[in-house]
């Protein structure tokens, strides 16, 4: 087995986003999944159809605004997001953004709050409010997901519909190696959580297409404003992600130094290692 | 004054930046450029048949070229941003305004390709982008010899604002800015101006604000 | 690069291109570095990688006498020790958190960074004054070819042109790229300097052309 095949092995049976349901075309769109060229199209009935270069028809799911597929034979159903079926939410297709970095680095960045004051200045964070309070992190064995809860951070502008600063609470969830779901304080509905996801399509080990998606309670803000808010946030991260060295996520503990604020990332890396989810990871310091 | 705007568009950012630097308040009308392709909708094509943004509307004045928008904002609110009396200065402003369209075509094209998956010959776009950056670098070196920090004058003009966004965002399209010391100093001078605003991909110059005091508690 | 048995000096940048309170990326034989000058004017060089999450420190910012990473604001002293982790404002960072640093010397308007511990100081410029730096996508041989002159042991190439005597200080970068510092005889007037800049731009075109042709053979 080649090195490439080795690192793909554990992740090959996972589901990955490969396109927007709203933009399916009969003519198809050429893209790639873990180094393999694929084509995403819709058939005569409008159903998504994903094919490999050799003509092999790949498994498909149409969920959360996106087409999902896999090069392998998924053993598990695509992870649930119960809020996706909740009445009253608005679903936002943010659109694809390509990033020259490991898909795993993209997810790790999404799980991090300590960078808010420096990268999302005056939107998600601002000096001097830089402190990360203790929060809880666990790997939930029953569902095999990484969860971080009771994450609180001061935000000068928590969302498009928030005016002024508030302490925002978050819960982070990693249900698949290249996907994360964020639950966040919902200013108009204090009993509910807004859902913001990051779905990452691994094109190769150091190149990915990122498909953010949201399910929000917000009747005020225009759809375009919601899209632009999330694109703003992600594009601020992109210039960081393309300048991290190495491009792949180092799983060697000597390579990068975490602190208490990085507990989610520590758990994520541990969970990746446990499952041999190493496509996009660097195992040995180079 | 109404700007049909896309937050990730460097050309729209030119207009937002100019307005901020000159103290003009814009009425922003966000356009779903990506993923919605709203700029090619019938309503938008009625405003600009070329199918692109920004579009600036003020009364019956309808502008679709960002250089014209910069000139309009400056003329209305801050004429010091326009060329002065000297023929050389007037010529240099025009020179770099026209040159800025080459930045849009090359660096802007590379950025759309690398970031939003738009079609294009990336190797050619990047090569043309590097050529344009070298021209700008040489221009700034020569201005430095003349004792001027900006493209047309010792003070910033609309020509600087026309060139800055696509240059600053060149790395988004895979074109490094590391090899251009004069561009780096020029960019820093612009980013330090009162009223400067960022767009995604151009981060805040945190050094312009003092560091918050360090609490004395030790753990 | 100027080597002796214990180390080597690389001319990484011109002093004029690194004002107080700024950081720039630079390159030495061991790789990319972050070169920065504190608000008080002290110059320092470190590895271009924050040990926290691998972000390039040359994208960071300088406040006072420290360099900070743009990603999470971790800041480092000239010595490379971590001074501050904003996520934990009350924590004194352990001594073990640090970035590798390099010896820097600044002389006659050129900033030199050492790989190893050279036994001697970087060479002087014999009355030449730094003018500008530019990157050429060609190796030394192609530049010598274009200049019609050979570089001496200190990486200096002298060319004579309509713009008077121009001295080039060459520094090899990664790939087949060369950083060229353009030095002029002191007191050159504006017209001469502009002409020198254009001469070197032409030389770059010729050198890159030669490099491309050599690569195609």
XYZ file of C-alpha atoms in Angstrom:
722
model
C 0.000 0.000 0.000
C 1.332 3.459 -0.841
C 1.764 6.135 1.835
C -1.098 8.041 0.283
C -3.411 5.028 0.466
C -2.351 4.440 4.074
C -3.297 7.917 5.209
C -6.567 7.808 3.254
C -7.640 4.462 4.666
C -9.490 5.511 7.816
C -11.068 8.619 6.305
C -12.101 7.167 2.962
C -15.459 5.882 4.246
C -16.492 9.276 5.624
C -19.058 11.605 4.057
C -17.793 14.872 2.589
C -19.542 17.935 1.166
C -18.966 18.218 -2.589
C -21.365 20.963 -3.698
C -24.414 23.111 -3.014
C -27.781 21.462 -3.622
C -29.093 24.791 -4.903
C -26.445 24.930 -7.628
C -26.671 21.426 -9.094
C -26.401 21.437 -12.883
C -27.323 18.691 -15.356
C -23.993 19.361 -17.087
C -22.150 18.624 -13.867
C -19.314 20.311 -12.036
C -15.835 18.835 -11.928
C -14.183 18.763 -8.522
C -12.062 16.387 -6.457
C -12.196 14.356 -3.282
C -9.012 13.259 -1.527
C -6.985 13.557 -4.696
C -9.495 11.747 -6.920
C -11.315 13.693 -9.639
C -15.110 13.471 -9.295
C -18.085 15.042 -11.015
C -21.168 16.358 -9.227
C -24.296 16.654 -11.367
C -28.043 16.192 -11.185
C -30.074 13.590 -13.054
C -33.292 14.120 -15.015
C -35.353 14.124 -11.775
C -33.051 16.705 -10.212
C -31.367 14.246 -7.830
C -27.699 14.670 -7.089
C -25.373 12.254 -8.813
C -21.660 11.952 -8.047
C -19.332 9.939 -10.269
C -15.668 9.032 -10.091
C -13.315 9.408 -13.068
C -13.749 5.704 -13.938
C -17.523 6.174 -14.141
C -18.174 4.542 -10.761
C -21.303 6.005 -9.149
C -20.488 7.171 -5.634
C -22.841 7.189 -2.637
C -24.824 10.404 -2.249
C -26.724 12.229 0.468
C -28.584 15.522 0.037
C -28.589 17.222 3.422
C -27.947 20.602 5.096
C -27.984 22.488 1.802
C -25.186 20.372 0.363
C -24.472 17.260 -1.659
C -22.441 14.720 0.330
C -20.437 11.871 -1.081
C -17.671 9.397 -0.292
C -14.965 7.552 -2.200
C -15.456 4.518 0.035
C -18.430 2.700 1.533
C -19.680 4.728 4.512
C -20.462 2.499 7.519
C -22.231 5.315 9.347
C -25.068 7.536 8.219
C -24.213 11.216 7.731
C -24.127 12.842 11.189
C -27.401 14.319 12.449
C -28.078 18.040 12.934
C -31.536 17.972 14.544
C -31.819 21.777 14.277
C -31.865 21.398 10.484
C -35.466 20.140 10.825
C -36.599 22.740 13.333
C -39.342 25.069 12.074
C -38.637 28.785 12.063
C -34.942 28.574 11.234
C -33.437 30.192 8.164
C -30.907 28.116 6.292
C -27.982 29.959 4.794
C -25.795 28.578 1.982
C -22.656 30.648 2.454
C -20.931 29.295 -0.670
C -17.571 27.703 -1.320
C -14.176 29.187 -0.470
C -10.945 27.435 -1.447
C -8.058 27.427 1.019
C -4.505 26.245 0.453
C -4.105 24.344 3.716
C -4.956 21.044 5.336
C -8.687 20.378 5.819
C -7.846 19.509 9.431
C -6.191 22.911 10.038
C -9.386 24.550 8.784
C -11.498 22.653 11.319
C -9.045 23.368 14.135
C -9.198 27.095 13.395
C -13.003 26.916 13.535
C -12.800 25.361 17.027
C -10.618 28.181 18.354
C -11.861 31.321 20.099
C -8.573 32.793 21.342
C -7.821 34.296 17.923
C -11.026 36.364 17.802
C -9.528 39.652 19.109
C -6.597 39.509 16.677
C -8.125 38.082 13.500
C -11.814 39.054 13.788
C -11.039 42.388 15.445
C -14.082 44.380 16.588
C -16.441 41.716 15.238
C -15.975 38.518 17.251
C -13.442 39.861 19.738
C -11.387 42.878 20.739
C -8.540 43.700 23.072
C -8.395 43.914 26.064
C -11.037 41.142 26.274
C -8.615 38.372 25.303
C -8.950 35.985 28.207
C -10.321 32.500 27.546
C -12.220 31.228 30.584
C -12.155 27.537 31.463
C -14.620 25.411 29.544
C -15.493 21.727 29.294
C -14.256 19.351 26.620
C -15.052 15.686 26.170
C -15.075 12.956 23.581
C -18.640 11.611 23.779
C -18.138 7.888 23.382
C -21.817 7.072 22.608
C -21.853 9.237 19.501
C -18.066 9.300 18.977
C -17.914 13.073 18.714
C -15.709 15.782 20.207
C -17.732 18.304 22.258
C -16.715 21.553 23.917
C -19.321 23.250 26.113
C -19.633 26.313 28.342
C -17.276 28.221 26.075
C -17.753 31.926 26.772
C -16.128 34.887 25.093
C -16.692 38.635 24.964
C -17.800 39.837 21.541
C -18.101 43.436 20.438
C -20.496 42.448 17.617
C -21.668 38.883 18.140
C -23.643 38.547 14.924
C -25.330 40.568 12.245
C -28.377 40.952 14.484
C -26.410 41.810 17.638
C -25.769 45.423 18.444
C -23.096 46.238 20.979
C -20.952 43.842 22.979
C -22.173 40.742 24.778
C -20.668 37.688 26.382
C -21.505 34.990 23.903
C -21.700 31.329 24.764
C -20.697 28.583 22.354
C -20.771 24.822 22.082
C -18.547 23.124 19.537
C -19.071 19.721 18.075
C -16.870 17.642 15.761
C -19.016 14.823 14.349
C -16.709 13.968 11.415
C -13.012 14.572 10.790
C -13.540 17.526 8.430
C -16.832 18.908 9.766
C -17.730 20.973 12.781
C -21.008 22.286 14.142
C -21.056 25.389 16.324
C -23.953 26.267 18.617
C -23.966 29.903 19.564
C -26.009 32.327 21.684
C -29.007 33.415 19.657
C -29.763 37.030 20.616
C -33.434 37.109 19.467
C -34.220 33.656 20.992
C -32.401 33.208 24.326
C -33.719 29.626 24.707
C -32.332 28.478 21.381
C -28.916 28.196 19.784
C -27.924 29.452 16.389
C -26.210 26.750 14.358
C -23.161 27.595 12.286
C -21.323 24.802 10.535
C -18.085 24.346 8.713
C -18.192 21.558 6.154
C -14.798 20.905 4.574
C -14.201 19.049 1.321
C -10.645 17.676 1.268
C -9.338 18.139 -2.296
C -5.906 16.935 -1.208
C -3.946 16.824 2.032
C -3.109 20.509 1.793
C -5.931 21.978 -0.259
C -9.594 22.203 0.643
C -12.912 23.662 -0.399
C -14.809 25.015 2.579
C -18.618 25.148 2.622
C -19.947 27.081 5.625
C -23.667 26.676 6.310
C -25.984 28.143 8.932
C -29.375 27.476 10.493
C -30.394 30.637 12.315
C -33.298 32.251 14.093
C -33.173 35.703 12.539
C -36.156 37.238 10.778
C -34.619 40.681 10.500
C -31.389 40.363 8.600
C -31.408 39.951 4.835
C -30.096 36.673 3.442
C -27.301 38.517 1.648
C -26.203 40.213 4.874
C -26.128 36.837 6.639
C -23.979 35.362 3.861
C -21.647 38.339 3.877
C -21.197 38.275 7.639
C -20.064 34.664 7.556
C -17.899 35.183 4.452
C -16.217 38.102 6.218
C -15.361 35.924 9.189
C -14.092 33.051 7.092
C -12.022 35.219 4.752
C -10.304 36.750 7.766
C -9.319 33.227 8.800
C -8.187 32.270 5.311
C -5.148 34.526 5.341
C -4.071 32.875 8.603
C -4.696 29.334 7.358
C -2.599 29.854 4.234
C 0.370 31.011 6.313
C 0.653 28.289 8.927
C 3.756 26.125 8.760
C 3.556 23.255 8.062
C 0.448 23.231 5.866
C -0.631 19.880 7.250
C -1.799 19.601 10.865
C 1.063 18.345 13.048
C -0.061 15.518 15.314
C 3.415 15.185 16.830
C 2.986 16.770 20.285
C 6.442 18.367 20.128
C 5.608 20.388 17.049
C 3.181 22.954 18.513
C 2.543 24.205 22.047
C -1.070 24.278 23.274
C -2.404 25.985 26.403
C -5.580 25.596 28.451
C -7.403 27.750 25.882
C -6.669 25.049 23.280
C -8.436 22.157 25.029
C -10.836 21.691 22.111
C -7.964 21.465 19.657
C -6.119 19.035 21.935
C -9.192 16.780 22.076
C -9.695 17.088 18.310
C -6.097 16.071 17.606
C -6.346 13.183 20.080
C -9.607 12.009 18.466
C -8.070 12.220 14.977
C -5.089 10.130 16.118
C -7.269 7.554 17.862
C -9.197 6.958 14.633
C -6.181 7.206 12.325
C -7.865 10.193 10.695
C -4.543 11.369 9.347
C -5.352 12.546 5.825
C -4.106 16.142 6.029
C -2.040 15.464 9.153
C 1.695 15.412 9.636
C 2.631 12.599 11.980
C 6.351 13.095 12.487
C 8.138 16.417 12.965
C 9.994 17.342 9.790
C -25.092 57.969 -2.103
C -25.844 54.313 -2.682
C -23.143 51.712 -3.277
C -24.038 48.301 -4.661
C -21.457 46.452 -2.672
C -19.852 43.084 -2.083
C -17.808 42.756 1.083
C -15.153 40.538 -0.576
C -14.735 42.649 -3.707
C -11.526 44.722 -3.728
C -13.114 47.142 -6.224
C -16.077 47.749 -3.908
C -13.612 48.110 -1.051
C -11.846 50.935 -2.930
C -15.057 52.923 -2.734
C -15.809 52.048 0.899
C -12.231 52.949 1.835
C -12.291 56.242 -0.059
C -15.609 57.144 1.553
C -14.254 56.374 4.992
C -11.062 58.370 4.395
C -13.048 61.364 3.145
C -15.821 61.159 5.738
C -18.616 60.303 3.313
C -21.408 58.041 4.548
C -22.502 55.484 1.965
C -25.808 53.714 1.835
C -24.584 50.150 1.279
C -26.736 47.780 -0.725
C -25.150 44.299 -0.420
C -25.146 42.240 -3.605
C -25.045 38.443 -3.362
C -22.116 38.068 -5.770
C -21.107 34.676 -4.394
C -22.720 32.199 -4.318
C -25.863 33.903 -5.673
C -24.433 35.642 -8.806
C -26.900 38.471 -8.152
C -24.679 40.903 -10.082
C -25.857 39.132 -13.235
C -29.556 39.366 -12.338
C -31.885 41.341 -14.607
C -32.265 44.103 -12.015
C -28.508 44.547 -11.680
C -27.895 44.323 -15.427
C -30.393 47.160 -15.820
C -28.040 49.281 -13.693
C -24.813 47.988 -15.208
C -25.088 46.015 -18.452
C -21.480 44.867 -17.942
C -22.735 42.750 -15.035
C -20.205 43.803 -12.450
C -20.002 45.751 -9.212
C -19.428 48.247 -7.636
C -22.176 50.534 -8.876
C -22.547 53.968 -7.311
C -25.805 55.876 -7.514
C -26.211 59.498 -6.463
C -29.323 61.198 -7.779
C -29.264 60.625 -11.523
C -25.529 60.003 -11.518
C -24.859 56.311 -12.092
C -21.233 55.187 -12.032
C -19.934 51.714 -12.876
C -16.173 52.351 -12.904
C -14.468 52.422 -9.524
C -11.884 55.021 -10.622
C -14.727 57.406 -11.460
C -16.290 56.732 -8.058
C -13.026 57.627 -6.309
C -12.795 60.849 -8.325
C -16.401 61.702 -7.482
C -16.046 61.090 -3.737
C -12.829 63.108 -3.607
C -14.210 65.986 -5.668
C -17.292 66.152 -3.471
C -15.784 65.730 -0.037
C -11.990 66.023 -0.074
C -10.387 67.579 -3.187
C -6.915 67.136 -1.624
C -7.183 63.519 -2.751
C -7.251 64.649 -6.390
C -4.207 65.724 -8.410
C -2.917 69.230 -7.720
C -1.799 71.864 -10.186
C 1.422 70.253 -11.353
C 1.153 68.580 -14.775
C 3.429 65.690 -13.645
C 1.200 65.018 -10.658
C -1.973 65.099 -12.738
C -0.353 62.729 -15.225
C 0.825 60.341 -12.535
C -2.642 60.155 -11.009
C -4.049 59.224 -14.421
C -1.173 56.826 -15.069
C -1.770 54.802 -11.890
C -5.571 54.962 -12.165
C -5.289 53.351 -15.602
C -2.623 50.953 -14.350
C -4.960 49.791 -11.567
C -7.121 47.988 -14.135
C -4.118 45.751 -14.861
C -3.955 44.867 -11.171
C -7.644 43.978 -11.288
C -7.214 41.772 -14.346
C -4.106 39.950 -13.097
C -4.094 39.833 -9.284
C -7.881 40.076 -9.103
C -8.255 37.254 -11.605
C -5.794 35.078 -9.684
C -7.660 35.773 -6.450
C -11.056 34.850 -7.925
C -9.537 31.673 -9.311
C -7.751 30.589 -6.147
C -10.446 31.639 -3.689
C -13.849 31.463 -5.358
C -13.035 28.840 -8.020
C -13.602 31.107 -11.018
C -12.141 29.936 -14.348
C -8.822 31.324 -15.566
C -5.261 30.391 -16.508
C -3.761 30.717 -13.052
C -0.102 30.561 -14.155
C -0.632 33.408 -16.616
C -2.638 35.510 -14.128
C 0.016 35.100 -11.454
C 2.842 35.917 -13.870
C 1.041 39.071 -15.004
C 0.355 39.920 -11.373
C 4.051 39.691 -10.516
C 4.900 41.887 -13.511
C 2.411 44.513 -12.319
C 3.721 44.395 -8.740
C 7.269 44.905 -10.023
C 6.139 47.929 -11.999
C 4.442 49.378 -8.942
C 7.509 48.652 -6.782
C 9.786 50.421 -9.282
C 7.368 53.349 -9.444
C 7.409 53.702 -5.673
C 11.221 53.482 -5.563
C 11.404 56.336 -8.069
C 8.877 58.360 -6.090
C 11.037 57.769 -3.019
C 14.006 59.248 -4.864
C 11.828 62.304 -5.568
C 11.047 62.532 -1.866
C 7.477 61.307 -2.260
C 5.914 58.459 -0.294
C 2.859 57.956 -2.499
C 2.251 57.121 -6.144
C 1.615 60.606 -7.487
C 2.606 62.979 -4.738
C 3.991 63.383 -1.235
C 0.385 62.961 -0.065
C -1.971 60.095 -0.892
C -4.325 60.532 -3.845
C -7.137 58.548 -5.429
C -4.420 56.744 -7.448
C -3.112 55.107 -4.265
C -6.599 53.987 -3.266
C -7.189 52.603 -6.774
C -4.058 50.437 -6.548
C -3.959 49.449 -2.887
C -6.734 46.807 -2.543
C -5.682 44.345 -5.260
C -2.045 44.717 -4.198
C -2.742 44.126 -0.517
C -4.871 41.076 -1.375
C -2.377 39.566 -3.853
C -1.593 36.677 -1.453
C -5.269 35.599 -1.705
C -4.440 34.683 -5.309
C -1.204 32.912 -4.426
C 1.060 35.865 -5.273
C 3.463 36.628 -2.409
C 4.184 40.200 -1.343
C 7.423 39.266 0.437
C 9.749 40.530 -2.364
C 8.502 44.149 -2.445
C 9.970 46.405 0.278
C 8.732 49.675 -1.251
C 5.198 48.299 -1.624
C 5.325 47.168 2.015
C 6.235 50.673 3.249
C 3.630 52.305 1.009
C 0.963 49.869 2.145
C 1.825 50.555 5.760
C 1.627 54.315 5.210
C -1.875 53.918 3.732
C -3.014 51.569 6.487
C -1.892 54.074 9.111
C -4.046 56.911 7.722
C -6.865 58.293 9.865
C -10.117 56.783 8.679
C -8.480 53.710 7.137
C -10.777 50.677 7.205
C -9.957 47.033 6.480
C -11.653 44.371 4.424
C -11.410 40.600 4.987
C -7.870 39.510 4.099
C -6.333 42.783 5.323
C -5.915 42.560 9.047
C -5.836 45.338 11.589
C -2.486 47.011 12.348
C -2.694 46.163 16.042
C 0.473 48.135 16.769
C -1.451 51.361 16.176
C -3.176 50.728 19.498
C -1.178 50.366 22.714
C -0.946 46.962 24.320
C -3.480 46.474 27.113
C -1.813 46.428 30.542
C -0.593 43.058 31.799
C -2.331 41.930 35.000
C 0.232 41.250 37.697
C -1.205 37.942 38.953
C 1.157 35.008 38.487
C -0.075 31.442 38.225
C 26.438 34.903 1.810
C 29.823 35.329 3.393
C 31.138 32.230 5.114
C 34.009 31.317 7.368
C 34.549 28.050 9.205
C 32.088 28.815 12.001
C 29.168 30.406 10.233
C 28.040 32.805 7.564
C 26.480 36.235 7.161
C 23.541 36.856 4.860
C 22.601 40.388 3.783
C 18.837 40.028 4.295
C 17.505 43.567 3.889
C 18.344 47.246 3.774
C 17.993 49.303 6.960
C 15.678 51.782 5.197
C 13.169 48.996 4.511
C 12.752 48.133 8.201
C 11.548 51.196 10.130
C 11.095 51.085 13.901
C 7.989 49.182 14.993
C 7.774 46.887 11.958
C 8.417 43.268 11.004
C 9.288 41.854 7.588
C 9.908 38.389 6.195
C 13.474 37.557 5.169
C 15.401 34.529 4.040
C 18.619 32.868 5.182
C 20.061 29.500 4.232
C 18.196 27.698 7.042
C 14.858 29.081 5.854
C 12.396 31.909 6.345
C 12.874 34.333 9.250
C 10.967 37.213 10.830
C 13.125 40.329 10.949
C 11.848 43.108 13.188
C 12.812 46.396 14.731
C 11.397 47.472 18.068
C 9.902 50.882 18.757
C 13.199 51.917 20.350
C 15.074 50.800 17.217
C 16.566 47.481 18.356
C 16.702 44.918 15.602
C 16.058 41.175 16.014
C 15.636 38.048 13.904
C 13.692 34.912 14.781
C 12.373 31.797 13.129
C 9.339 32.733 11.034
C 7.018 30.438 12.946
C 5.091 30.947 16.162
C 5.545 27.739 18.191
C 1.894 27.833 19.281
C 0.115 27.125 16.004
C 2.816 27.527 13.354
C 1.695 30.933 12.078
C 4.341 32.990 10.306
C 5.621 35.604 12.769
C 6.536 37.919 9.887
C 2.765 38.491 9.523
C 2.676 39.730 13.113
C 3.048 43.136 14.691
C 5.581 44.990 16.814
C 4.560 46.792 19.958
C 7.203 48.349 22.151
C 10.082 45.905 22.457
C 8.177 42.741 21.491
C 6.962 40.968 18.379
C 3.433 39.497 18.488
C 1.876 36.766 16.390
C -1.134 37.937 14.389
C -3.041 34.699 15.110
C -3.389 34.711 18.920
C -1.248 37.667 19.922
C 1.464 35.624 21.660
C 4.395 37.993 22.017
C 8.127 37.358 22.125
C 11.137 39.323 23.320
C 14.282 39.920 21.281
C 15.749 36.949 23.146
C 12.959 34.762 21.716
C 11.260 34.160 25.063
C 7.484 34.275 25.132
C 6.369 37.307 27.135
C 2.627 37.157 26.916
C -0.247 34.849 26.026
C -3.348 37.053 25.735
C -5.739 34.116 26.226
C -4.238 33.811 29.724
C -3.424 37.383 30.713
C -2.480 36.406 34.271
C -0.071 33.669 33.239
C 3.669 34.209 33.115
C 4.649 32.077 30.116
C 7.055 29.254 31.000
C 10.698 29.700 29.952
C 10.378 26.733 27.625
C 8.132 28.658 25.213
C 10.478 30.470 22.864
C 11.343 31.016 19.243
C 14.779 30.381 17.784
C 16.696 33.617 17.247
C 19.610 34.645 15.066
C 22.462 37.082 15.461
C 21.869 40.323 13.549
C 24.310 43.052 12.590
C 23.457 46.314 10.943
C 26.230 48.215 9.205
C 26.323 50.894 6.501
C 22.587 50.559 5.927
C 22.566 46.784 5.386
C 21.073 44.249 7.796
C 23.032 41.000 8.052
C 21.820 37.839 9.761
C 24.170 35.075 10.862
C 23.689 31.372 10.420
C 25.905 29.791 13.068
C 28.428 32.004 14.850
C 30.713 33.681 12.326
C 34.103 34.635 13.722
C 34.213 37.920 11.847
C 31.954 40.904 11.296
C 30.069 41.349 8.010
C 32.062 43.149 5.311
C 31.908 46.920 4.828
C 30.664 48.633 1.670
C 33.729 50.722 0.744
C 31.801 53.966 0.486
C 28.907 52.525 -1.490
C 25.435 53.405 -0.207
C 22.434 51.027 -0.323
C 19.713 52.153 -2.713
C 17.108 49.416 -3.164
C 16.612 45.637 -3.030
C 14.892 43.479 -5.573
C 14.289 39.786 -6.062
C 15.434 38.158 -9.298
C 13.991 34.823 -10.420
C 17.407 33.641 -11.509
C 20.471 32.113 -9.896
C 23.800 33.881 -9.474
C 25.269 32.556 -12.747
C 22.492 34.094 -14.851
C 22.872 37.439 -13.070
C 26.651 37.416 -13.623
C 26.016 36.560 -17.235
C 23.568 39.448 -17.618
C 25.917 41.844 -15.829
C 28.957 40.705 -17.804
C 30.898 40.454 -14.566
C 31.700 37.840 -11.946
C 30.751 38.092 -8.297
C 33.582 38.229 -5.797
C 33.734 36.094 -2.639
C 31.554 38.610 -0.802
C 28.806 38.312 -3.437
C 29.585 41.706 -4.985
C 29.196 42.411 -8.690
C 30.334 45.741 -10.145
C 28.680 47.071 -13.258
C 29.306 50.256 -15.138
C 26.398 51.919 -16.866
C 25.122 55.294 -17.963
C 24.012 55.649 -14.368
C 27.587 55.466 -13.132
C 29.057 52.692 -11.027
C 26.538 50.299 -9.598
C 27.515 47.578 -7.178
C 25.211 44.619 -6.631
C 25.270 42.606 -3.418
C 23.818 39.165 -4.157
C 22.150 36.838 -1.691
C 20.831 33.429 -2.771
C 17.205 32.655 -1.867
C 15.274 29.408 -2.064
C 14.614 27.973 -5.495
C 16.568 29.715 -8.224
C 15.938 33.165 -6.823
C 18.438 35.794 -5.784
C 17.960 38.838 -3.617
C 19.910 41.726 -5.125
C 20.829 44.772 -3.078
C 21.682 47.708 -5.306
C 24.489 49.905 -3.969
C 25.499 53.260 -5.438
C 28.483 55.509 -4.957
C 27.557 57.963 -2.199
C 25.980 61.330 -3.090
C 24.350 60.127 -6.353
C 21.749 62.679 -7.487
C 18.076 61.882 -8.116
C 18.416 61.472 -11.891
C 21.348 59.080 -11.455
C 19.475 57.012 -8.887
C 16.346 56.730 -11.030
C 18.507 55.760 -13.964
C 20.302 53.147 -11.802
C 16.960 51.689 -10.736
C 15.886 51.334 -14.369
C 19.266 49.826 -15.312
C 18.885 47.136 -12.679
C 15.284 46.434 -13.744
C 16.656 45.794 -17.253
C 19.405 43.613 -15.867
C 16.768 41.558 -14.044
C 14.831 41.025 -17.278
C 18.012 39.873 -19.044
C 19.046 37.583 -16.188
C 15.596 35.965 -15.979
C 15.578 35.536 -19.731
C 18.975 33.778 -19.586
C 17.778 31.629 -16.674
C 14.675 30.570 -18.583
C 16.668 29.772 -21.714
C 19.216 27.783 -19.693
C 16.386 25.851 -18.019
C 14.803 25.069 -21.396
C 18.015 23.521 -22.744
